[in-house]
Amino acid sequence: MTNKYHSVKPIKGIGEKRLFIETYGCQMNVNDSEVVLSILQPAGYTLCDSIKDADLILINTCSIRDNAEQRIWGRLDLFRLEKIKRKNVKVGILGCMAERLKDELLNHPAVDLVAGPDSYRSLPFLLESLESGSKQINTILSQEETYADISPVRMDKNGVSSYISIMRGCNNMCSYCVVPYVRGGERSRNPESIVREARELFANGYKEVTLLGQNVDSYHWANPDNPTEITTFAMLLEMIALVNPALRVRFSTSHPKDMGNAVLYTMAMYPNICNHVHLPVQSGSDTMLLKMNRKYTRAQYLERVAKIREIMPDCSISTDIITGFSGESDDDHRDTLSIMKEVGYYTAFMFQYSERPNTKAARRYPDDVPATIKSQRLSEIIKLQGELSLASNKADLGKEFEVLVEGYSKKSKAELTGRTQQNKTVVFPSGEHKSGDYVRVKIESCTSATLIGKEITK
Ligand code: 5AD
Ligand code: SF4
């Protein structure tokens, strides 16, 4: 792999061919779309804002749940109509669904090209080959690809906060999860290239980076020239924190079985590493956790939470929850509700179990919780989380926080919105401030989703 580091700025209207990218799924996919843009700009593509103007439409897809895939099939029917209207427009499918469904997607009349998550470097070649008139596909997974040398072209709107991918793939094999099959084995990116990317973002005015990986705690880099020289995630976090004290550092996702104390102590040591941990629990029941192959028990999870709170009392914790996994009983469900209360998550992403073809769960465990029960349990979980979020926000009333401003509030330009270190959204009167400013705000009221306050003027 080369170590050349190139940076390309999007210049609207200069490239000959217009590209429209639509991104679904996780933050990793958002970052991947930026990598794709960076690869395609030198090949003459310029980003455009509308499907109607595009010569090339790329859809970066997600396979995590069936409804994510159904949405994409729906979009393809729409793109088919666009292709009937405009014969020359090309449509490409990228990402996890491309990897999972391969030829099934290629055979759709709207699709010209299918490229999996590790094949984006071949996109210019695949696009050129399309000129021959035949459809193109590359879904080869790689043991090494981390796109380390590619500086993604940022497509985010606020210019304040950005993602940096630090690793790809996953080795965990949670029994319900499709990710290891569509994103391949875990590999870590060269830390030097990560630090360089963080520096470049800071130099370009960014104030916050989120380090991304399916399981950041298992980040592991051995220097190829000196394999005894190891970089762990805690060490990487410190390297990024040292880029500049005015650069906030976040990361996602932590795995409860791997999140060690070294990471927590590093977080506590550097004020610019945000006091927030996203720690997916998935279920509060030991029976479910075992069947999900999560490799921790409820008690071990709670021990990690206690350690976070001991080392950083003001650290917020969020989570992911799956309800209705194979064999989940009322008791198992109650265990999930009780762990939610015990931890007091400030927010959670909550899902009904969706069986994914060829995963261990699909092969071995029946998807036997009826749809009505799944949806009833999900409603209970969402309702409880609403109460917990409100309680967590109420506990912040009267407190002061440093807020990184991201832009105007949805309601009016007289108000700004930003986030605390704990990742809570705060709205306050704009005053003289703008995006990218750090402002100290005292919280005066709240909803379950937002803290509302005023700037502290001394
Ligand atoms: N069904 C429902 N939710 C799932 N997730 C992963 N796989 C599935 C599935 N098959 C959820 C998990 C994970 C989040 C990214 O998506 O909660 O943490
Ligand atoms: Fe992201 Fe997983 Fe969805 Fe792929 S399947 S886009 S890795 S959430």
Short mmCIF file of C-alpha atoms and ligand atoms in Angstrom, two decimals:
data_model
loop_
_atom_site.label_atom_id
_atom_site.label_comp_id
_atom_site.label_asym_id
_atom_site.label_seq_id
_atom_site.Cartn_x
_atom_site.Cartn_y
_atom_site.Cartn_z
CA MET A 1 0.00 0.00 0.00
CA THR A 2 1.31 3.46 -0.84
CA ASN A 3 1.61 6.14 1.79
CA LYS A 4 0.85 9.02 -0.51
CA TYR A 5 -1.59 11.37 1.17
CA HIS A 6 -3.75 13.37 -1.13
CA SER A 7 -6.43 15.85 -0.41
CA VAL A 8 -9.01 16.95 -2.94
CA LYS A 9 -11.53 19.70 -2.30
CA PRO A 10 -14.96 19.43 -3.88
CA ILE A 11 -15.30 22.18 -6.48
CA LYS A 12 -18.82 22.27 -7.77
CA GLY A 13 -19.19 22.65 -11.54
CA ILE A 14 -15.63 21.84 -12.58
CA GLY A 15 -15.59 18.06 -13.21
CA GLU A 16 -17.15 16.98 -16.50
CA LYS A 17 -19.42 14.33 -15.04
CA ARG A 18 -21.96 14.94 -12.30
CA LEU A 19 -22.27 12.54 -9.40
CA PHE A 20 -25.11 12.15 -6.91
CA ILE A 21 -24.40 9.99 -3.83
CA GLU A 22 -27.11 8.78 -1.49
CA THR A 23 -25.93 7.24 1.79
CA TYR A 24 -27.80 4.84 4.09
CA GLY A 25 -26.75 3.11 7.31
CA CYS A 26 -24.10 3.89 9.84
CA GLN A 27 -21.47 6.62 10.26
CA MET A 28 -18.97 4.31 8.61
CA ASN A 29 -21.01 4.46 5.44
CA VAL A 30 -21.09 8.27 5.59
CA ASN A 31 -17.31 8.24 5.81
CA ASP A 32 -17.05 5.68 3.00
CA SER A 33 -19.10 7.91 0.70
CA GLU A 34 -16.54 10.64 1.36
CA VAL A 35 -13.76 8.21 0.45
CA VAL A 36 -15.62 7.36 -2.77
CA LEU A 37 -15.94 11.03 -3.68
CA SER A 38 -12.23 11.48 -3.06
CA ILE A 39 -11.48 8.58 -5.42
CA LEU A 40 -13.87 9.82 -8.12
CA GLN A 41 -12.97 13.52 -8.21
CA PRO A 42 -9.62 12.94 -9.94
CA ALA A 43 -11.54 10.79 -12.45
CA GLY A 44 -13.57 13.88 -13.43
CA TYR A 45 -16.66 13.58 -11.24
CA THR A 46 -18.21 16.51 -9.38
CA LEU A 47 -20.85 16.23 -6.69
CA CYS A 48 -24.31 17.54 -7.61
CA ASP A 49 -27.40 18.12 -5.43
CA SER A 50 -30.10 16.48 -7.47
CA ILE A 51 -30.75 13.13 -9.12
CA LYS A 52 -32.12 14.96 -12.14
CA ASP A 53 -28.73 16.58 -12.85
CA ALA A 54 -26.66 13.43 -12.29
CA ASP A 55 -24.73 11.44 -14.89
CA LEU A 56 -23.95 8.89 -12.19
CA ILE A 57 -26.10 7.96 -9.18
CA LEU A 58 -24.38 5.98 -6.43
CA ILE A 59 -26.30 4.46 -3.51
CA ASN A 60 -24.22 3.46 -0.50
CA THR A 61 -26.34 0.79 1.14
CA CYS A 62 -26.91 -0.91 4.51
CA SER A 63 -27.88 -4.52 5.24
CA ILE A 64 -28.16 -4.43 9.01
CA ARG A 65 -31.93 -5.01 9.08
CA ASP A 66 -34.40 -6.12 6.45
CA ASN A 67 -36.20 -2.75 6.42
CA ALA A 68 -32.90 -1.01 5.50
CA GLU A 69 -32.67 -3.26 2.45
CA GLN A 70 -36.34 -2.85 1.52
CA ARG A 71 -35.86 0.92 1.34
CA ILE A 72 -33.08 0.48 -1.20
CA TRP A 73 -35.17 -1.81 -3.42
CA GLY A 74 -37.82 0.93 -3.36
CA ARG A 75 -35.26 3.54 -4.44
CA LEU A 76 -34.12 1.30 -7.30
CA ASP A 77 -37.62 1.28 -8.74
CA LEU A 78 -37.53 5.07 -8.73
CA PHE A 79 -34.09 5.15 -10.41
CA ARG A 80 -35.43 2.80 -13.05
CA LEU A 81 -37.98 5.45 -14.02
CA GLU A 82 -35.21 8.07 -14.13
CA LYS A 83 -33.27 5.81 -16.49
CA ILE A 84 -36.26 5.48 -18.79
CA LYS A 85 -36.38 9.29 -18.97
CA ARG A 86 -32.63 9.77 -19.37
CA LYS A 87 -30.91 6.91 -21.16
CA ASN A 88 -27.35 7.95 -20.28
CA VAL A 89 -27.62 8.08 -16.51
CA LYS A 90 -25.74 5.26 -14.75
CA VAL A 91 -26.66 3.74 -11.37
CA GLY A 92 -24.18 2.05 -9.02
CA ILE A 93 -24.79 0.18 -5.76
CA LEU A 94 -22.09 0.42 -3.10
CA GLY A 95 -21.74 -0.77 0.47
CA CYS A 96 -23.03 -3.65 2.54
CA MET A 97 -25.98 -4.67 0.40
CA ALA A 98 -23.74 -4.74 -2.68
CA GLU A 99 -21.52 -7.17 -0.82
CA ARG A 100 -24.36 -9.33 0.43
CA LEU A 101 -26.55 -9.58 -2.66
CA LYS A 102 -24.03 -9.16 -5.48
CA ASP A 103 -25.60 -10.49 -8.74
CA GLU A 104 -29.14 -10.22 -7.42
CA LEU A 105 -28.63 -6.45 -7.43
CA LEU A 106 -26.70 -6.42 -10.70
CA ASN A 107 -29.65 -8.14 -12.37
CA HIS A 108 -32.03 -5.31 -11.41
CA PRO A 109 -32.84 -3.33 -14.57
CA ALA A 110 -31.88 -0.03 -12.86
CA VAL A 111 -28.41 -1.17 -11.83
CA ASP A 112 -25.25 -0.79 -13.94
CA LEU A 113 -22.59 -1.32 -11.32
CA VAL A 114 -22.14 -3.14 -7.99
CA ALA A 115 -19.11 -2.43 -5.77
CA GLY A 116 -18.54 -3.80 -2.25
CA PRO A 117 -16.96 -1.82 0.65
CA ASP A 118 -13.38 -2.90 -0.10
CA SER A 119 -13.46 -2.26 -3.85
CA TYR A 120 -13.84 1.50 -4.09
CA ARG A 121 -10.37 2.06 -5.52
CA SER A 122 -11.50 0.15 -8.59
CA LEU A 123 -14.48 2.49 -9.19
CA PRO A 124 -12.78 4.68 -11.84
CA PHE A 125 -11.84 1.52 -13.74
CA LEU A 126 -15.31 -0.03 -13.33
CA LEU A 127 -16.96 3.19 -14.52
CA GLU A 128 -14.72 3.36 -17.56
CA SER A 129 -15.51 -0.28 -18.33
CA LEU A 130 -19.22 0.57 -18.28
CA GLU A 131 -18.62 2.42 -21.55
CA SER A 132 -18.28 -0.99 -23.22
CA GLY A 133 -21.98 -1.48 -22.52
CA SER A 134 -21.75 -4.35 -20.03
CA LYS A 135 -22.63 -4.15 -16.33
CA GLN A 136 -19.70 -4.17 -13.86
CA ILE A 137 -19.21 -5.81 -10.45
CA ASN A 138 -16.42 -6.00 -7.86
CA THR A 139 -17.25 -7.41 -4.42
CA ILE A 140 -13.90 -8.84 -3.43
CA LEU A 141 -13.26 -8.38 0.31
CA SER A 142 -9.74 -7.51 1.41
CA GLN A 143 -7.59 -8.42 4.43
CA GLU A 144 -5.68 -5.13 4.18
CA GLU A 145 -7.76 -2.33 2.69
CA THR A 146 -8.18 0.60 5.11
CA TYR A 147 -8.09 3.46 2.56
CA ALA A 148 -5.39 4.85 4.88
CA ASP A 149 -3.80 7.06 2.22
CA ILE A 150 -7.08 8.60 1.08
CA SER A 151 -8.14 11.86 2.60
CA PRO A 152 -11.93 11.78 2.34
CA VAL A 153 -13.63 14.78 0.74
CA ARG A 154 -15.97 16.04 3.45
CA MET A 155 -19.63 16.12 2.54
CA ASP A 156 -20.95 17.14 5.96
CA LYS A 157 -22.90 20.32 6.17
CA ASN A 158 -21.66 22.01 9.32
CA GLY A 159 -17.86 22.07 8.80
CA VAL A 160 -17.44 21.57 12.57
CA SER A 161 -17.60 17.86 13.20
CA SER A 162 -16.27 15.01 11.08
CA TYR A 163 -15.63 11.26 11.06
CA ILE A 164 -12.32 9.46 10.81
CA SER A 165 -12.36 5.76 10.13
CA ILE A 166 -9.66 4.01 12.19
CA MET A 167 -10.39 0.40 11.28
CA ARG A 168 -12.61 -1.68 9.03
CA GLY A 169 -14.45 -4.97 9.32
CA CYS A 170 -15.35 -6.97 12.39
CA ASN A 171 -14.24 -10.24 14.01
CA ASN A 172 -16.84 -10.44 16.76
CA MET A 173 -19.40 -12.76 15.18
CA CYS A 174 -22.44 -11.70 17.20
CA SER A 175 -24.89 -14.37 16.10
CA TYR A 176 -27.53 -11.93 14.74
CA CYS A 177 -25.18 -9.67 12.81
CA VAL A 178 -24.45 -9.45 9.10
CA VAL A 179 -21.51 -7.03 9.42
CA PRO A 180 -18.63 -9.56 9.47
CA TYR A 181 -20.01 -11.09 6.26
CA VAL A 182 -20.41 -7.81 4.39
CA ARG A 183 -17.44 -5.88 5.72
CA GLY A 184 -14.96 -8.73 6.17
CA GLY A 185 -12.35 -9.30 8.86
CA GLU A 186 -11.10 -6.62 11.21
CA ARG A 187 -8.08 -4.54 10.19
CA SER A 188 -6.64 -1.40 11.78
CA ARG A 189 -5.42 1.64 9.97
CA ASN A 190 -1.93 3.05 10.27
CA PRO A 191 -2.02 5.51 13.25
CA GLU A 192 0.20 8.04 11.46
CA SER A 193 -2.38 8.42 8.70
CA ILE A 194 -5.13 8.87 11.32
CA VAL A 195 -3.20 11.62 13.13
CA ARG A 196 -2.45 13.31 9.82
CA GLU A 197 -6.14 13.28 8.91
CA ALA A 198 -7.10 14.76 12.31
CA ARG A 199 -4.47 17.52 11.89
CA GLU A 200 -5.71 18.30 8.41
CA LEU A 201 -9.30 18.54 9.63
CA PHE A 202 -8.31 20.86 12.48
CA ALA A 203 -6.31 23.03 10.07
CA ASN A 204 -9.46 23.25 7.92
CA GLY A 205 -11.52 24.60 10.82
CA TYR A 206 -13.03 21.38 12.18
CA LYS A 207 -13.41 21.27 15.97
CA GLU A 208 -14.52 17.69 16.55
CA VAL A 209 -13.54 14.29 15.18
CA THR A 210 -15.27 10.97 15.81
CA LEU A 211 -13.01 7.94 15.47
CA LEU A 212 -14.99 5.14 13.84
CA GLY A 213 -14.74 1.38 14.03
CA GLN A 214 -17.11 -1.54 14.60
CA ASN A 215 -15.17 -2.27 17.79
CA VAL A 216 -12.70 0.54 18.50
CA ASP A 217 -11.35 -1.19 21.62
CA SER A 218 -9.77 -3.90 19.52
CA TYR A 219 -7.85 -1.35 17.43
CA HIS A 220 -4.35 -2.79 17.16
CA TRP A 221 -1.51 -1.61 14.95
CA ALA A 222 1.89 -3.28 14.78
CA ASN A 223 4.52 -1.24 12.97
CA PRO A 224 5.45 -3.35 9.91
CA ASP A 225 9.10 -2.21 10.23
CA ASN A 226 9.23 -3.05 13.93
CA PRO A 227 6.40 -5.43 14.92
CA THR A 228 7.13 -5.03 18.64
CA GLU A 229 6.02 -1.40 18.34
CA ILE A 230 2.29 -1.64 19.02
CA THR A 231 -0.38 1.07 19.04
CA THR A 232 -3.49 0.28 21.08
CA PHE A 233 -6.75 2.21 21.02
CA ALA A 234 -5.89 4.02 24.28
CA MET A 235 -2.59 5.13 22.72
CA LEU A 236 -4.30 6.24 19.53
CA LEU A 237 -6.86 8.24 21.52
CA GLU A 238 -4.04 10.04 23.28
CA MET A 239 -2.29 10.79 19.97
CA ILE A 240 -5.47 12.36 18.59
CA ALA A 241 -6.17 14.28 21.81
CA LEU A 242 -2.69 15.80 21.51
CA VAL A 243 -3.38 17.14 17.99
CA ASN A 244 -4.86 20.23 19.64
CA PRO A 245 -6.66 20.91 22.94
CA ALA A 246 -9.34 22.76 20.94
CA LEU A 247 -10.14 19.62 18.94
CA ARG A 248 -12.82 17.49 20.59
CA VAL A 249 -12.33 13.75 20.24
CA ARG A 250 -15.14 11.19 20.20
CA PHE A 251 -15.24 7.54 19.25
CA SER A 252 -17.72 4.83 18.40
CA THR A 253 -18.42 1.93 18.92
CA SER A 254 -17.10 0.46 22.17
CA HIS A 255 -17.61 -3.23 22.92
CA PRO A 256 -18.34 -4.07 26.57
CA LYS A 257 -16.13 -7.18 26.41
CA ASP A 258 -13.08 -5.19 25.20
CA MET A 259 -13.39 -1.71 26.71
CA GLY A 260 -10.48 -1.68 29.13
CA ASN A 261 -9.55 0.73 31.92
CA ALA A 262 -6.67 2.22 29.91
CA VAL A 263 -9.18 3.82 27.53
CA LEU A 264 -11.18 5.20 30.47
CA TYR A 265 -8.09 6.66 32.16
CA THR A 266 -6.99 8.25 28.86
CA MET A 267 -10.46 9.79 28.49
CA ALA A 268 -10.26 11.16 32.03
CA MET A 269 -6.75 12.55 31.49
CA TYR A 270 -7.50 14.66 28.40
CA PRO A 271 -10.22 17.30 28.76
CA ASN A 272 -10.80 17.33 24.99
CA ILE A 273 -11.73 13.62 24.86
CA CYS A 274 -15.49 13.78 25.28
CA ASN A 275 -17.06 12.18 28.33
CA HIS A 276 -19.43 9.96 26.43
CA VAL A 277 -19.38 6.23 25.78
CA HIS A 278 -21.66 4.45 23.35
CA LEU A 279 -21.79 0.98 24.88
CA PRO A 280 -24.26 -1.33 23.10
CA VAL A 281 -25.85 -3.73 25.59
CA GLN A 282 -28.26 -5.42 23.10
CA SER A 283 -30.10 -7.25 25.94
CA GLY A 284 -30.22 -7.31 29.73
CA SER A 285 -30.74 -11.07 29.86
CA ASP A 286 -27.82 -13.47 30.27
CA THR A 287 -29.67 -16.12 28.26
CA MET A 288 -30.01 -13.74 25.32
CA LEU A 289 -26.47 -12.38 25.65
CA LEU A 290 -25.08 -15.92 25.46
CA LYS A 291 -27.19 -16.80 22.44
CA MET A 292 -26.21 -13.50 20.80
CA ASN A 293 -22.55 -14.47 21.36
CA ARG A 294 -21.84 -11.11 22.99
CA LYS A 295 -19.21 -12.66 25.29
CA TYR A 296 -20.20 -10.73 28.42
CA THR A 297 -22.81 -11.21 31.10
CA ARG A 298 -25.20 -8.65 32.53
CA ALA A 299 -22.98 -8.44 35.64
CA GLN A 300 -19.83 -7.89 33.56
CA TYR A 301 -21.58 -5.16 31.57
CA LEU A 302 -22.68 -3.44 34.76
CA GLU A 303 -19.14 -3.69 36.14
CA ARG A 304 -17.90 -1.74 33.05
CA VAL A 305 -20.60 0.87 33.61
CA ALA A 306 -19.59 1.19 37.29
CA LYS A 307 -15.95 1.65 36.24
CA ILE A 308 -16.87 4.39 33.74
CA ARG A 309 -18.82 6.20 36.45
CA GLU A 310 -16.03 5.74 39.02
CA ILE A 311 -13.38 7.20 36.71
CA MET A 312 -15.60 9.84 35.05
CA PRO A 313 -18.64 10.68 37.19
CA ASP A 314 -20.02 13.06 34.56
CA CYS A 315 -19.68 10.62 31.64
CA SER A 316 -22.86 9.90 29.67
CA ILE A 317 -23.67 6.43 28.38
CA SER A 318 -25.79 5.50 25.38
CA THR A 319 -26.63 2.08 24.00
CA ASP A 320 -28.12 -0.14 21.30
CA ILE A 321 -30.90 -2.60 22.14
CA ILE A 322 -32.37 -5.46 20.14
CA THR A 323 -35.78 -6.68 21.20
CA GLY A 324 -37.45 -9.95 20.18
CA PHE A 325 -34.35 -12.03 19.52
CA SER A 326 -34.85 -15.78 19.15
CA GLY A 327 -36.50 -17.35 22.22
CA GLU A 328 -36.79 -14.04 24.12
CA SER A 329 -39.27 -14.57 26.97
CA ASP A 330 -41.20 -12.01 29.01
CA ASP A 331 -38.57 -12.46 31.73
CA ASP A 332 -35.74 -11.76 29.28
CA HIS A 333 -37.60 -8.64 28.15
CA ARG A 334 -38.01 -7.51 31.76
CA ASP A 335 -34.24 -7.96 32.21
CA THR A 336 -33.70 -5.52 29.35
CA LEU A 337 -36.05 -2.96 30.89
CA SER A 338 -34.35 -3.32 34.26
CA ILE A 339 -30.80 -2.91 32.93
CA MET A 340 -31.93 0.23 31.09
CA LYS A 341 -33.14 1.66 34.41
CA GLU A 342 -30.06 0.49 36.26
CA VAL A 343 -27.68 2.22 33.84
CA GLY A 344 -29.91 5.24 33.15
CA TYR A 345 -28.93 5.68 29.51
CA TYR A 346 -29.28 9.26 28.28
CA THR A 347 -30.27 7.91 24.86
CA ALA A 348 -30.59 4.59 23.03
CA PHE A 349 -31.00 3.14 19.55
CA MET A 350 -33.69 0.50 19.81
CA PHE A 351 -34.54 -2.14 17.22
CA GLN A 352 -36.70 -5.18 16.65
CA TYR A 353 -34.68 -8.26 15.81
CA SER A 354 -34.48 -8.78 12.07
CA GLU A 355 -33.19 -12.15 10.95
CA ARG A 356 -30.32 -11.79 8.47
CA PRO A 357 -29.75 -14.63 6.02
CA ASN A 358 -26.70 -16.88 6.64
CA THR A 359 -25.84 -15.47 10.07
CA LYS A 360 -25.36 -17.98 12.89
CA ALA A 361 -28.75 -17.01 14.34
CA ALA A 362 -30.49 -17.52 10.99
CA ARG A 363 -28.91 -20.97 10.68
CA ARG A 364 -29.46 -22.15 14.26
CA TYR A 365 -32.08 -20.15 16.11
CA PRO A 366 -35.68 -19.73 14.96
CA ASP A 367 -37.01 -16.18 14.59
CA ASP A 368 -39.85 -17.19 16.88
CA VAL A 369 -41.01 -14.06 18.71
CA PRO A 370 -44.26 -13.04 16.97
CA ALA A 371 -44.18 -9.66 15.18
CA THR A 372 -46.91 -8.26 17.44
CA ILE A 373 -44.90 -9.12 20.59
CA LYS A 374 -41.72 -7.66 19.10
CA SER A 375 -43.47 -4.42 18.34
CA GLN A 376 -45.19 -4.30 21.76
CA ARG A 377 -41.83 -4.84 23.51
CA LEU A 378 -40.17 -2.22 21.34
CA SER A 379 -42.87 0.30 22.26
CA GLU A 380 -42.28 -0.41 25.96
CA ILE A 381 -38.55 0.01 25.54
CA ILE A 382 -38.96 3.28 23.62
CA LYS A 383 -41.40 4.60 26.22
CA LEU A 384 -39.02 3.75 29.07
CA GLN A 385 -36.09 5.34 27.22
CA GLY A 386 -38.15 8.52 26.79
CA GLU A 387 -38.56 8.66 30.57
CA LEU A 388 -34.87 7.94 31.18
CA SER A 389 -33.79 10.62 28.67
CA LEU A 390 -36.04 13.17 30.35
CA ALA A 391 -34.73 12.21 33.81
CA SER A 392 -31.14 12.45 32.54
CA ASN A 393 -31.81 15.91 31.07
CA LYS A 394 -33.61 17.11 34.21
CA ALA A 395 -30.55 16.15 36.22
CA ASP A 396 -28.62 18.73 34.14
CA LEU A 397 -30.89 21.67 35.04
CA GLY A 398 -28.87 24.45 36.62
CA LYS A 399 -25.56 22.93 35.48
CA GLU A 400 -23.03 24.61 33.19
CA PHE A 401 -21.66 22.99 30.05
CA GLU A 402 -19.20 23.81 27.32
CA VAL A 403 -21.17 23.62 24.07
CA LEU A 404 -19.58 23.26 20.64
CA VAL A 405 -21.83 25.20 18.27
CA GLU A 406 -22.90 23.36 15.10
CA GLY A 407 -25.33 25.85 13.56
CA TYR A 408 -28.66 27.57 13.90
CA SER A 409 -31.49 25.77 15.68
CA LYS A 410 -34.26 24.29 13.55
CA LYS A 411 -36.67 26.95 14.78
CA SER A 412 -34.86 30.23 14.25
CA LYS A 413 -31.62 32.03 13.51
CA ALA A 414 -31.91 33.73 16.87
CA GLU A 415 -30.91 30.41 18.45
CA LEU A 416 -27.87 28.22 18.06
CA THR A 417 -27.61 24.48 18.51
CA GLY A 418 -24.62 22.48 19.61
CA ARG A 419 -23.57 19.57 21.80
CA THR A 420 -22.07 19.09 25.21
CA GLN A 421 -19.16 16.70 25.76
CA GLN A 422 -21.81 14.21 26.90
CA ASN A 423 -23.28 14.42 23.39
CA LYS A 424 -26.48 16.13 24.50
CA THR A 425 -28.03 18.71 22.20
CA VAL A 426 -28.26 22.24 23.64
CA VAL A 427 -30.20 25.19 22.23
CA PHE A 428 -29.47 28.76 23.38
CA PRO A 429 -29.80 32.40 22.17
CA SER A 430 -27.16 33.11 19.50
CA GLY A 431 -25.61 36.32 20.82
CA GLU A 432 -22.45 36.99 18.84
CA HIS A 433 -21.63 33.32 18.32
CA LYS A 434 -21.32 31.15 15.23
CA SER A 435 -20.63 27.55 14.19
CA GLY A 436 -17.40 26.16 15.60
CA ASP A 437 -17.39 28.37 18.73
CA TYR A 438 -17.12 26.91 22.20
CA VAL A 439 -19.70 28.57 24.45
CA ARG A 440 -20.35 28.06 28.18
CA VAL A 441 -24.07 27.57 28.67
CA LYS A 442 -26.17 27.24 31.82
CA ILE A 443 -29.14 24.86 31.43
CA GLU A 444 -32.50 26.35 32.40
CA SER A 445 -35.07 23.93 30.96
CA CYS A 446 -35.30 20.78 28.89
CA THR A 447 -37.34 18.28 26.92
CA SER A 448 -36.42 14.59 26.67
CA ALA A 449 -34.41 15.38 23.52
CA THR A 450 -32.92 18.84 24.17
CA LEU A 451 -31.34 20.98 26.85
CA ILE A 452 -32.27 24.66 26.70
CA GLY A 453 -30.09 27.33 28.26
CA LYS A 454 -28.32 30.69 28.17
CA GLU A 455 -24.72 31.70 27.68
CA ILE A 456 -22.88 32.42 30.90
CA THR A 457 -21.44 35.90 30.75
CA LYS A 458 -19.04 36.81 33.47
N1 5AD B 1 -31.58 -7.04 13.91
C1 5AD B 1 -31.84 -5.92 14.62
N2 5AD B 1 -30.88 -5.07 15.03
C2 5AD B 1 -29.60 -5.37 14.70
N3 5AD B 1 -28.44 -4.75 14.96
C3 5AD B 1 -27.44 -5.45 14.40
N4 5AD B 1 -27.92 -6.54 13.78
C4 5AD B 1 -29.27 -6.52 13.96
C5 5AD B 1 -30.33 -7.38 13.56
N5 5AD B 1 -30.09 -8.50 12.86
C6 5AD B 1 -28.37 -3.53 15.77
C7 5AD B 1 -27.49 -3.75 16.99
C8 5AD B 1 -26.23 -2.99 16.64
C9 5AD B 1 -26.77 -1.88 15.80
C10 5AD B 1 -25.77 -1.21 14.94
O1 5AD B 1 -27.76 -2.50 15.02
O2 5AD B 1 -28.13 -3.16 18.11
O3 5AD B 1 -25.52 -2.54 17.77
FE1 SF4 B 2 -23.01 0.10 8.65
FE2 SF4 B 2 -23.53 -2.40 9.38
FE3 SF4 B 2 -25.29 -1.09 7.94
FE4 SF4 B 2 -23.00 -1.89 6.86
S1 SF4 B 2 -24.60 -3.23 7.66
S2 SF4 B 2 -23.92 0.14 6.67
S3 SF4 B 2 -21.59 -1.65 8.58
S4 SF4 B 2 -24.69 -0.58 10.00
#
